[in-house]
Short mmCIF file of C-alpha atoms (C1' of nucleotides) in Angstrom, two decimals:
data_model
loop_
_atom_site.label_atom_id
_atom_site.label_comp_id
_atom_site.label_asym_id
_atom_site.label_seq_id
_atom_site.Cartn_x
_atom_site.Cartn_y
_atom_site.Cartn_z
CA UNK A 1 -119.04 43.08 156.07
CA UNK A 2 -116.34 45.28 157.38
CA UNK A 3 -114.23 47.47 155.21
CA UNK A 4 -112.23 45.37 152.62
CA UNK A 5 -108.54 46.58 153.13
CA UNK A 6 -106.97 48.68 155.53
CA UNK A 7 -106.98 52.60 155.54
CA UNK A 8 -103.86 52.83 155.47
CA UNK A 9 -102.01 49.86 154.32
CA UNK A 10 -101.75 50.93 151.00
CA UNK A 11 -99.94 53.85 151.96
CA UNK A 12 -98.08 52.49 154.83
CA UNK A 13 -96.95 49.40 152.83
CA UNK A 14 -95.46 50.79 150.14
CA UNK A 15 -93.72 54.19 153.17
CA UNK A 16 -91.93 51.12 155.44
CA UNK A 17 -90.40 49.54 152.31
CA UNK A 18 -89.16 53.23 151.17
CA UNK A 19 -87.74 54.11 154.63
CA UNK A 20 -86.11 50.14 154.64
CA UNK A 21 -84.59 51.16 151.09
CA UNK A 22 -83.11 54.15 152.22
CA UNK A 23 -81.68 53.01 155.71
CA UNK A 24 -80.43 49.87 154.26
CA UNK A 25 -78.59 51.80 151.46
CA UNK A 26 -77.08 54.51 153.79
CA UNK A 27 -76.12 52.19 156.91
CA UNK A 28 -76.21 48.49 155.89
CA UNK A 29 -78.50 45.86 156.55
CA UNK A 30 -77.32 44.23 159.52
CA UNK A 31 -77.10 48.30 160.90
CA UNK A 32 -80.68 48.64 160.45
CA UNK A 33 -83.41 47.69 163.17
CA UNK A 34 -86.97 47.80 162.76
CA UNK A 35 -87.37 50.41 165.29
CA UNK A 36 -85.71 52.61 163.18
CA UNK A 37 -87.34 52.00 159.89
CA UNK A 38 -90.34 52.15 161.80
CA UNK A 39 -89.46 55.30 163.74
CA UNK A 40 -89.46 56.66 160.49
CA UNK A 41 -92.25 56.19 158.73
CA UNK A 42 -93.78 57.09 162.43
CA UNK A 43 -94.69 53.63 163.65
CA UNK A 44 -93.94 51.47 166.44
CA UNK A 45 -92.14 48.58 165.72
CA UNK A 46 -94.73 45.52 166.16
CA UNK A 47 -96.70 47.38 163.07
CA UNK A 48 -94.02 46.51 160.63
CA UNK A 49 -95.00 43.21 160.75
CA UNK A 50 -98.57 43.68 159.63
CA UNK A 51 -96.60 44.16 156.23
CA UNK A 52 -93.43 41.88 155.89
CA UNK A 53 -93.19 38.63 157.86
CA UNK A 54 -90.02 39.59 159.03
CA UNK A 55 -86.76 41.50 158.55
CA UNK A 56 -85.14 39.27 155.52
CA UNK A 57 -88.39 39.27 153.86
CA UNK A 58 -88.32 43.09 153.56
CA UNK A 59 -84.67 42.95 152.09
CA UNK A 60 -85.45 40.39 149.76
CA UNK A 61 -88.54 42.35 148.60
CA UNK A 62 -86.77 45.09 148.07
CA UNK A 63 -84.01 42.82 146.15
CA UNK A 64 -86.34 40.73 144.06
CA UNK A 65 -88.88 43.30 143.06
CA UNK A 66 -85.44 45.55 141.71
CA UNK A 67 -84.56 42.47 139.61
CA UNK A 68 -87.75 41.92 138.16
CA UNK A 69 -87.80 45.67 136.84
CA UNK A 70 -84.13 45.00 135.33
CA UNK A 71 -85.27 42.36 133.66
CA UNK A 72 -88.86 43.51 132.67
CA UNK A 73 -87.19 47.03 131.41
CA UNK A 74 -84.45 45.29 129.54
CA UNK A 75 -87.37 43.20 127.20
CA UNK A 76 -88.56 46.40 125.90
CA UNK A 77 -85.13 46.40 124.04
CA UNK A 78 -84.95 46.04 120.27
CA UNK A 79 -83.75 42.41 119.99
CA UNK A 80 -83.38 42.18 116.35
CA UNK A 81 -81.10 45.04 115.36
CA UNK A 82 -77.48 44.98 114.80
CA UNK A 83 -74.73 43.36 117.63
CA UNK A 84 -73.50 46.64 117.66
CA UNK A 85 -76.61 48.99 118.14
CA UNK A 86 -77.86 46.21 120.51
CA UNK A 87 -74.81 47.11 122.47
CA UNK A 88 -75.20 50.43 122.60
CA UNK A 89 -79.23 49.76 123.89
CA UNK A 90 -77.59 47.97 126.02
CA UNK A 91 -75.34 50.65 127.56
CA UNK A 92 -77.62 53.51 127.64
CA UNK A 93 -80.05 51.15 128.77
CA UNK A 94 -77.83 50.08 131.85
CA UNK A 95 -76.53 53.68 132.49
CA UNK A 96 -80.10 55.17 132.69
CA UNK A 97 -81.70 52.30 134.71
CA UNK A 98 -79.01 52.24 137.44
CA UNK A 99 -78.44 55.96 137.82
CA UNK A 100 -82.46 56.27 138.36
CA UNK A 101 -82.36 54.20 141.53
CA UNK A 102 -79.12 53.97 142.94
CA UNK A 103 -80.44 53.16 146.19
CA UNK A 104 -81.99 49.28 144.98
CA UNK A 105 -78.47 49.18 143.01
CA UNK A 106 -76.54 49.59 146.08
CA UNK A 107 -78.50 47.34 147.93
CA UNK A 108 -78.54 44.43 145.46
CA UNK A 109 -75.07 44.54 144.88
CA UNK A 110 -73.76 44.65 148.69
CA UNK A 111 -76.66 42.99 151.14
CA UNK A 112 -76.38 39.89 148.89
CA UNK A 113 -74.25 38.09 151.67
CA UNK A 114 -77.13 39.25 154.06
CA UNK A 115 -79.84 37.02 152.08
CA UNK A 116 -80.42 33.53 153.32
CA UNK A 117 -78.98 30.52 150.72
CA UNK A 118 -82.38 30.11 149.15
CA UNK A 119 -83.14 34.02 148.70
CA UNK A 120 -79.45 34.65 147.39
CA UNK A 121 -79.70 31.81 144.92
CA UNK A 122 -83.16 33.59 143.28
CA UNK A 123 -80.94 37.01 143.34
CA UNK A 124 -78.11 35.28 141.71
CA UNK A 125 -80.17 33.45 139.16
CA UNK A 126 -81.91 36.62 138.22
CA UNK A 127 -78.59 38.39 137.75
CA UNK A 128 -77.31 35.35 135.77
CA UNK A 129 -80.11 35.99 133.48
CA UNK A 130 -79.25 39.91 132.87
CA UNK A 131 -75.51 38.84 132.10
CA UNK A 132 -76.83 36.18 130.02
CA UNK A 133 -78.41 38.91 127.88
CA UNK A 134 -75.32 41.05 127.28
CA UNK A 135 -72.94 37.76 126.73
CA UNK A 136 -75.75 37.26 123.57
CA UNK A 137 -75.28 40.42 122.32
CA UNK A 138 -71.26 40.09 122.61
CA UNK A 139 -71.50 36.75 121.20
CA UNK A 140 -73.78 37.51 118.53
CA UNK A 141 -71.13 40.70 117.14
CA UNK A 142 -68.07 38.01 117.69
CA UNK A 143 -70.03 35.89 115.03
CA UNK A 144 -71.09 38.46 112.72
CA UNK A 145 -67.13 39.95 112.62
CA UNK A 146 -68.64 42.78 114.33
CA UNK A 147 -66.46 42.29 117.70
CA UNK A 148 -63.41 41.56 118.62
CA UNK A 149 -63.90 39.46 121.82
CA UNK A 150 -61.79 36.88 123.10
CA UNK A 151 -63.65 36.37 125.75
CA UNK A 152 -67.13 36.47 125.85
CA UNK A 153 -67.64 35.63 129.55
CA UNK A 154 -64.86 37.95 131.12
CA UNK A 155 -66.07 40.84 128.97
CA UNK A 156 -69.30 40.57 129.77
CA UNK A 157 -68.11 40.85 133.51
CA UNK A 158 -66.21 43.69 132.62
CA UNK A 159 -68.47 45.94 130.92
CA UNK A 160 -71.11 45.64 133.50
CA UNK A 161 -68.36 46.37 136.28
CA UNK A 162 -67.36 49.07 134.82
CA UNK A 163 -70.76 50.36 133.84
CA UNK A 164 -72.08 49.96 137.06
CA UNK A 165 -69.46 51.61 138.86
CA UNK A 166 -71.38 54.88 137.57
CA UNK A 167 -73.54 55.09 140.75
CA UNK A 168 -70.60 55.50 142.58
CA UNK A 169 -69.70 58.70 141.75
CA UNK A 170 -72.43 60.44 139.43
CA UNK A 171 -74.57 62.84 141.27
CA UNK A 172 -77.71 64.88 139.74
CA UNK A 173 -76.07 68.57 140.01
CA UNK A 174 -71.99 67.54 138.80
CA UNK A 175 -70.27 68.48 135.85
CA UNK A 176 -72.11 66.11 133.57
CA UNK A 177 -75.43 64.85 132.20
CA UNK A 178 -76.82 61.40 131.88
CA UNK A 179 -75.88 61.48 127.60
CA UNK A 180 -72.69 63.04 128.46
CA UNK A 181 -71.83 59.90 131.16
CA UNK A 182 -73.97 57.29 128.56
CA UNK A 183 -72.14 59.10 125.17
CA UNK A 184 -68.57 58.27 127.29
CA UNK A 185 -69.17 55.15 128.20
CA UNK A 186 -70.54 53.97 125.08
CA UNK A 187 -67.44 55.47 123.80
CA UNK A 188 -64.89 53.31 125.63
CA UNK A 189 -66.92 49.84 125.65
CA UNK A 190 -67.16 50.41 121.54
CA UNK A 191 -64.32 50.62 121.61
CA UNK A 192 -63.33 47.85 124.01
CA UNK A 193 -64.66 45.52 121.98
CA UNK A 194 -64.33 46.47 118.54
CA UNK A 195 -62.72 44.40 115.72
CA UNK B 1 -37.73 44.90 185.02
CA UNK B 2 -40.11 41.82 183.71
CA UNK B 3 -40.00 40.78 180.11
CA UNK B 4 -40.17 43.62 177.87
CA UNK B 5 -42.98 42.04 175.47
CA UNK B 6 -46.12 39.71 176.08
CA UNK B 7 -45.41 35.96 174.95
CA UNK B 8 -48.27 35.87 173.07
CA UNK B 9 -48.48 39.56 171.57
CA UNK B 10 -46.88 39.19 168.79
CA UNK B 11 -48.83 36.18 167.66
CA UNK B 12 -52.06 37.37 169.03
CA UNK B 13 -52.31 40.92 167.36
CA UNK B 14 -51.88 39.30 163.79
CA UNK B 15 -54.54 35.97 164.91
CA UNK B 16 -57.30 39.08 165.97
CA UNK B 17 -56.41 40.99 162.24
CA UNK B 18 -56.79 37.63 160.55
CA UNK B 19 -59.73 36.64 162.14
CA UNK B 20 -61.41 39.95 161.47
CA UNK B 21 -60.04 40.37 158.05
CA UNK B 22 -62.13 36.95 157.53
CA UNK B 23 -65.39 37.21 159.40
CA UNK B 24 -65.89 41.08 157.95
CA UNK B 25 -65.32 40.21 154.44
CA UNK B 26 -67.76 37.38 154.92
CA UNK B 27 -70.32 38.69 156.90
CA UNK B 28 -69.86 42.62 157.18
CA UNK B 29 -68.58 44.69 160.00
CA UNK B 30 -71.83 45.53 161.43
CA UNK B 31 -72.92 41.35 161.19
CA UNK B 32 -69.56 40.35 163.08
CA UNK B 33 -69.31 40.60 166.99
CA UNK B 34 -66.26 41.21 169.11
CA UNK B 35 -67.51 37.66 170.33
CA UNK B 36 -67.57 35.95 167.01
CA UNK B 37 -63.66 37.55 166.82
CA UNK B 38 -62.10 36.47 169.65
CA UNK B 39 -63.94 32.61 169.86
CA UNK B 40 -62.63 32.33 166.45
CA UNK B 41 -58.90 33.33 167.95
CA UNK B 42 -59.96 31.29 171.19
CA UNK B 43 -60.21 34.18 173.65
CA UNK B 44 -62.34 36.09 175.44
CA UNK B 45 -64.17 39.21 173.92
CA UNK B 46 -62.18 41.27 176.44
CA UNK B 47 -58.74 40.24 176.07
CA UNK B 48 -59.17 41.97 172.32
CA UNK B 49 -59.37 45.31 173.77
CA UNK B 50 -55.10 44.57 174.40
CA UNK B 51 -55.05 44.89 170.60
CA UNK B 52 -57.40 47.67 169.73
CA UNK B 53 -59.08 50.27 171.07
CA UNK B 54 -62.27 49.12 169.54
CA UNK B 55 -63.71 47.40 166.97
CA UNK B 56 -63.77 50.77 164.61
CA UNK B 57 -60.45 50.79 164.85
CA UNK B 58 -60.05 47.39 164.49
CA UNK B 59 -61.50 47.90 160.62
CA UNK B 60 -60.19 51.08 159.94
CA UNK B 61 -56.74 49.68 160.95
CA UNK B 62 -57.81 46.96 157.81
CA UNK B 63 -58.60 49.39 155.52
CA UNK B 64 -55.39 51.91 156.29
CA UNK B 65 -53.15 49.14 155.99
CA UNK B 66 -54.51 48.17 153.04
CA UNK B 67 -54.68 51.22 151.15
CA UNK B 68 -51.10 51.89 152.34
CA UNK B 69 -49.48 48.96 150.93
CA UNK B 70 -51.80 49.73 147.41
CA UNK B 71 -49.87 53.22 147.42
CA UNK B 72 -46.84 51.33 148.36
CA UNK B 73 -46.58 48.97 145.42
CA UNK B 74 -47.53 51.40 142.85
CA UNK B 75 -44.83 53.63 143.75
CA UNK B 76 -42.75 51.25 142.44
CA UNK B 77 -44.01 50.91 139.10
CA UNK B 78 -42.11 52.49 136.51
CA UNK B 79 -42.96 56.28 135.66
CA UNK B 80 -40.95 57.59 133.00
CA UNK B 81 -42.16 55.02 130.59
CA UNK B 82 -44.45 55.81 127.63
CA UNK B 83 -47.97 56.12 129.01
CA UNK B 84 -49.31 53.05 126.96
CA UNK B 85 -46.43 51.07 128.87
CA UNK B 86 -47.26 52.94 132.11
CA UNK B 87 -51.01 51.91 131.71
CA UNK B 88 -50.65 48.89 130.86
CA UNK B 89 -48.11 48.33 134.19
CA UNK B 90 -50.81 49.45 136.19
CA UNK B 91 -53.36 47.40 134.79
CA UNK B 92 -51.33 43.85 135.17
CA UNK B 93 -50.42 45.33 138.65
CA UNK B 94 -54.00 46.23 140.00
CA UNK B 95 -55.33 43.23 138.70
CA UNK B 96 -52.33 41.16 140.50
CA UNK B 97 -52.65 43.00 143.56
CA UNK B 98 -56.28 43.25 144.31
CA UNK B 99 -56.48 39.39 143.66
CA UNK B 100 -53.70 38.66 146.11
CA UNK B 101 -56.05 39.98 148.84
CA UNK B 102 -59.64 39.62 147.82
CA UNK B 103 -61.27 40.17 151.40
CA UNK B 104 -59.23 43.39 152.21
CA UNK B 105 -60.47 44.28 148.63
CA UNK B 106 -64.04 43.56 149.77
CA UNK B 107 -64.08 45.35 153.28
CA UNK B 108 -61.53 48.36 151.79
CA UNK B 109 -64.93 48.72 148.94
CA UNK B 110 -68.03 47.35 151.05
CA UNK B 111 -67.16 48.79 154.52
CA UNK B 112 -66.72 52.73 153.80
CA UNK B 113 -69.91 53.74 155.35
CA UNK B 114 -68.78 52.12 158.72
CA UNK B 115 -66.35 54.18 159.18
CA UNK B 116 -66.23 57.66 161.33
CA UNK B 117 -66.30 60.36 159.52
CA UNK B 118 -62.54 61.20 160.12
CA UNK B 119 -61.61 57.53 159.26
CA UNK B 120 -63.71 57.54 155.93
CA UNK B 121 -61.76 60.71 154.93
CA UNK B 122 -58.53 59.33 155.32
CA UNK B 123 -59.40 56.40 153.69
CA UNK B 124 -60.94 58.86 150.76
CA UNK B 125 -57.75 60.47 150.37
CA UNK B 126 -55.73 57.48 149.99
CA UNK B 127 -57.92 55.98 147.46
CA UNK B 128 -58.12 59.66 145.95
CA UNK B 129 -54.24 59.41 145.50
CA UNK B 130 -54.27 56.10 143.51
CA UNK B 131 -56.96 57.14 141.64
CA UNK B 132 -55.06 59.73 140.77
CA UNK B 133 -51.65 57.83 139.42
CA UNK B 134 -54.16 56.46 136.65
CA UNK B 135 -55.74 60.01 135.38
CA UNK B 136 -52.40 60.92 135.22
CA UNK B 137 -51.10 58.26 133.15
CA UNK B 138 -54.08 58.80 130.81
CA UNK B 139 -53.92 62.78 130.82
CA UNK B 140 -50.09 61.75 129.71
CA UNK B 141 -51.11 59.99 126.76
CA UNK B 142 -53.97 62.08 125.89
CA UNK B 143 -51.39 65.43 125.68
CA UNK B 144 -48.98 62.74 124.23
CA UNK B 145 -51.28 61.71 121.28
CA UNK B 146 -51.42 58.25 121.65
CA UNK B 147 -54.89 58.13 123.69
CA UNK B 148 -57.93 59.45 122.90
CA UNK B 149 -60.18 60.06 126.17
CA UNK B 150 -62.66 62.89 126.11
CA UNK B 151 -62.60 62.70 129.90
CA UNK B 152 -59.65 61.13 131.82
CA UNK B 153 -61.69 61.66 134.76
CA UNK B 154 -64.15 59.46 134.15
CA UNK B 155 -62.70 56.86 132.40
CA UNK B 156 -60.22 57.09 135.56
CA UNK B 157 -63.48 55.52 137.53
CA UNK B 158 -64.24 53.26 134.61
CA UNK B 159 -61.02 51.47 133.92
CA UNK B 160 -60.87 51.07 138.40
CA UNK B 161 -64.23 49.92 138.25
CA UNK B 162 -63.78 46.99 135.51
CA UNK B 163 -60.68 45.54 136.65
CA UNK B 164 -61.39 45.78 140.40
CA UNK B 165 -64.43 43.61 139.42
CA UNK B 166 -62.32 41.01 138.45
CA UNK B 167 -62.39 40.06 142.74
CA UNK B 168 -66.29 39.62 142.50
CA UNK B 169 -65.88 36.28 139.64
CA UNK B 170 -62.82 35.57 139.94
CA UNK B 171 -61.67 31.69 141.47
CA UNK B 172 -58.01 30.31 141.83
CA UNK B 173 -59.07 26.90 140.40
CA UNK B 174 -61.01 28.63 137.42
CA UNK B 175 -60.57 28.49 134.02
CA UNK B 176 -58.23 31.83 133.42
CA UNK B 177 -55.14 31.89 135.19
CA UNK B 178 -54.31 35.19 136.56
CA UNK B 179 -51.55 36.16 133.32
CA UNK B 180 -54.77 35.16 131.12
CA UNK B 181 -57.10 37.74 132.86
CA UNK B 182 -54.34 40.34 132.85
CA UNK B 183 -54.18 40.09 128.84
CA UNK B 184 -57.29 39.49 128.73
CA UNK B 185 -58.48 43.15 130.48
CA UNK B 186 -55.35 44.63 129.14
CA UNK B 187 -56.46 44.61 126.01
CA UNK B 188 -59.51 45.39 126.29
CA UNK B 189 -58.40 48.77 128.88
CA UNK B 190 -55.95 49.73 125.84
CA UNK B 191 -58.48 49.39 123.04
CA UNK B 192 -61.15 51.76 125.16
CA UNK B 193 -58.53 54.60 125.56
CA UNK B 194 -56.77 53.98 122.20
CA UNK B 195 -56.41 57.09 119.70
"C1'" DT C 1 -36.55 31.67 192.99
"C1'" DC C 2 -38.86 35.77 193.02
"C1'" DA C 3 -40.78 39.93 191.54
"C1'" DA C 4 -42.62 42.39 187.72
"C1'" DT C 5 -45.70 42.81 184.17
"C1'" DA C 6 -47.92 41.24 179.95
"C1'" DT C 7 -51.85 38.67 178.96
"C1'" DC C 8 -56.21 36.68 179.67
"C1'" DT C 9 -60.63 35.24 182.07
"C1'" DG C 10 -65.17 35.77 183.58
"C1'" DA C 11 -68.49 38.51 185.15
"C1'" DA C 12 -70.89 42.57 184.85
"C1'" DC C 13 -72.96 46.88 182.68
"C1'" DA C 14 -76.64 49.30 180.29
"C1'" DG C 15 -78.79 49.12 176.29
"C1'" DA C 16 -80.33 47.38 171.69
"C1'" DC C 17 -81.90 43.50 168.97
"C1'" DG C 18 -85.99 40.83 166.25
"C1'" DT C 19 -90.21 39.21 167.21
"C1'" DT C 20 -94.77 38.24 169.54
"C1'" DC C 21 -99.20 39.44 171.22
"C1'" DA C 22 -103.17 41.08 174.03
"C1'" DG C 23 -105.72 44.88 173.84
"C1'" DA C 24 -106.77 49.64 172.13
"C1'" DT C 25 -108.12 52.35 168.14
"C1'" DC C 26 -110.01 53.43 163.92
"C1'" DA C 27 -112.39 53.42 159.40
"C1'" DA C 28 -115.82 51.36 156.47
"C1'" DC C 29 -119.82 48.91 155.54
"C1'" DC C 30 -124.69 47.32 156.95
"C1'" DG D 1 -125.28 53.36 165.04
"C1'" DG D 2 -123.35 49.14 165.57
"C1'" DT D 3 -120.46 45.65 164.08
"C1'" DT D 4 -116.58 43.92 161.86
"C1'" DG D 5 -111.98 43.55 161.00
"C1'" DA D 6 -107.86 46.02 159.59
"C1'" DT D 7 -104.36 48.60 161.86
"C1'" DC D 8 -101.55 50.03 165.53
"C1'" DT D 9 -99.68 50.53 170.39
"C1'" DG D 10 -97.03 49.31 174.23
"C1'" DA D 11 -95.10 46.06 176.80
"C1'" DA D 12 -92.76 41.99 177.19
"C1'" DC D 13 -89.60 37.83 175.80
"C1'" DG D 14 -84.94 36.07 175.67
"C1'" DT D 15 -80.76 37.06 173.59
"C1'" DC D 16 -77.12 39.64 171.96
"C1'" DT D 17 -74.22 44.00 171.72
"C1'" DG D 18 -69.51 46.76 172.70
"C1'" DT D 19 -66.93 47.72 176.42
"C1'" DT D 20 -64.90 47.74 181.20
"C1'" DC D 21 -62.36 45.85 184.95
"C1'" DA D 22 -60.91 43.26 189.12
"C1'" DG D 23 -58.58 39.39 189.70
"C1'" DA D 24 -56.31 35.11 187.94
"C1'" DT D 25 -52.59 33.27 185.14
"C1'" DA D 26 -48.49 32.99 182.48
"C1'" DT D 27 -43.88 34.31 181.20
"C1'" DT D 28 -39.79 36.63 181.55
"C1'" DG D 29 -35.55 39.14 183.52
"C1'" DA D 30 -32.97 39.59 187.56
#
DNA sequence: TCAATATCTGAACAGACGTTCAGATCAACC
DNA sequence: GGTTGATCTGAACGTCTGTTCAGATATTGA
């Protein structure tokens, strides 16, 4: 028998879908070609495809795998405390997670019109699920008297718009820290939705 | 001298805008050919370069418009009003406008980084200037006493980025009209910056 | 009716695209 | 050391890209 796996597909693997992140994030999908994810890692462009079976499957690796790790990190939350500290989990949770990779977040939030029907409708079912998590924790203070929400749904929408919207503008080395951004925010969506 | 303007020019320049307005908010500027364009107006790829220059400024021409007539409106929204009338103005009117025109919403947000570099900073500034108007209403308040926002700055960004969302879920034949979603984010924007 | 010119076609340009594949290269096991 | 198979190269494929332009067509003012 021959060697069992590749010298260097388990670095090379994991380099191409680094390089794809970080092209697809700076110039767009559709901008992208494999030369030039492969030119980067310092490949020619037939090698890629020892390691995705083609270009949509690397974007919707990328995608799926950054959706799984929302949804795997957000189980680790306390699920049994208050509506109100759940919301604040919540918050700092969603603050923290997105500012850590804000690469994957810009990607799954703009390429989704780049996935094919059935790959979009696993992204969007996935991201159904995380709203579906926040809308409990909204309904859950509306039933206690803890909230003041008309409208589950819409605020649900809103806070994550608005929360997500960090990664637009935070960088590392500006005037504030992650608690200073996560203390703010918390601030106004308490207060959004308070009784 | 021969006629002083094209038959067709001054239905032609607007078909090209439409068609591009459409096929980049659906598929993205880099997705969309010059082909794709003109078919859909039912030319020839060439006959588009009598409109623009070239495609870049084809989009960028979407995008300055658009942020001109956002600047345009708001200027006529009352100003010496108390801030908590002033903000809540701008809220029903964002939310108003930016539904009116969901696609230029889309491309104006999605399409930045396919811009030159001169374009993108015009485009910056503009959206700099609205951005703007808002801190200003809530740094009124705030000296005023009848806000209370640690950082008008960024809850500037946050208030922008929760009711621009509002394009991303929201559907004509839904179940909020558009006055429903305007209280309904209204009052959740004035209970986040509320003293 | 005729000349002027705005508008458009259709072909061409040089290059980039995603993907395939035969053959070269290389590392690991016997 | 030889064999096996994973890994990669380099070339090729058909097609598409943005843009240009000579010539055809259409429309208007004189």
């Amino acid at each position: 028998m021959a060697r069992t796996q590749g010298s260097h597909a388990g670095i090379t693997g994991p380099r191409i879908r680094d390089a794809a992140l970080r092209l697809f994030a700076e110039h767009g999908f559709a901008a992208v070609s494999m030369r030039q994810i492969a030119s980067t890692v310092g490949l020619q462009a037939g090698a890629l495809y020892n390691y995705t079976p083609d270009k949509q499957a690397l974007l919707f690796s990328l995608m799926k795998e950054h959706m799984d790790d929302l949804l795997g990190d957000l189980a680790h939350l306390p699920s049994h405390d208050s509506p109100l500290a759940r919301l604040e989990a919540f918050v700092r949770f969603h603050i923290a997670f997105h500012l850590e990779r804000p690469e994957l977040v810009f990607i799954a939030y703009m390429e989704l019109r780049n996935l094919t029907p059935e790959n979009f409708a696993v992204i969007e079912g996935l991201r159904r699920d995380y709203e579906n998590a926040l809308e409990r924790i909204l309904s859950d203070g509306v039933a206690s008297g803890s909230f003041d929400v008309p409208d589950t749904k819409l605020a649900t929408l809103a806070v994550i718009a608005m929360l997500t919207g960090v990664t637009t503008w935070y960088r590392p080395d500006g005037r504030l820290s992650i608690p200073e951004v996560q203390n703010l925010y918390w601030d106004m969506v308490r207060k959004s939705v308070s009784a």
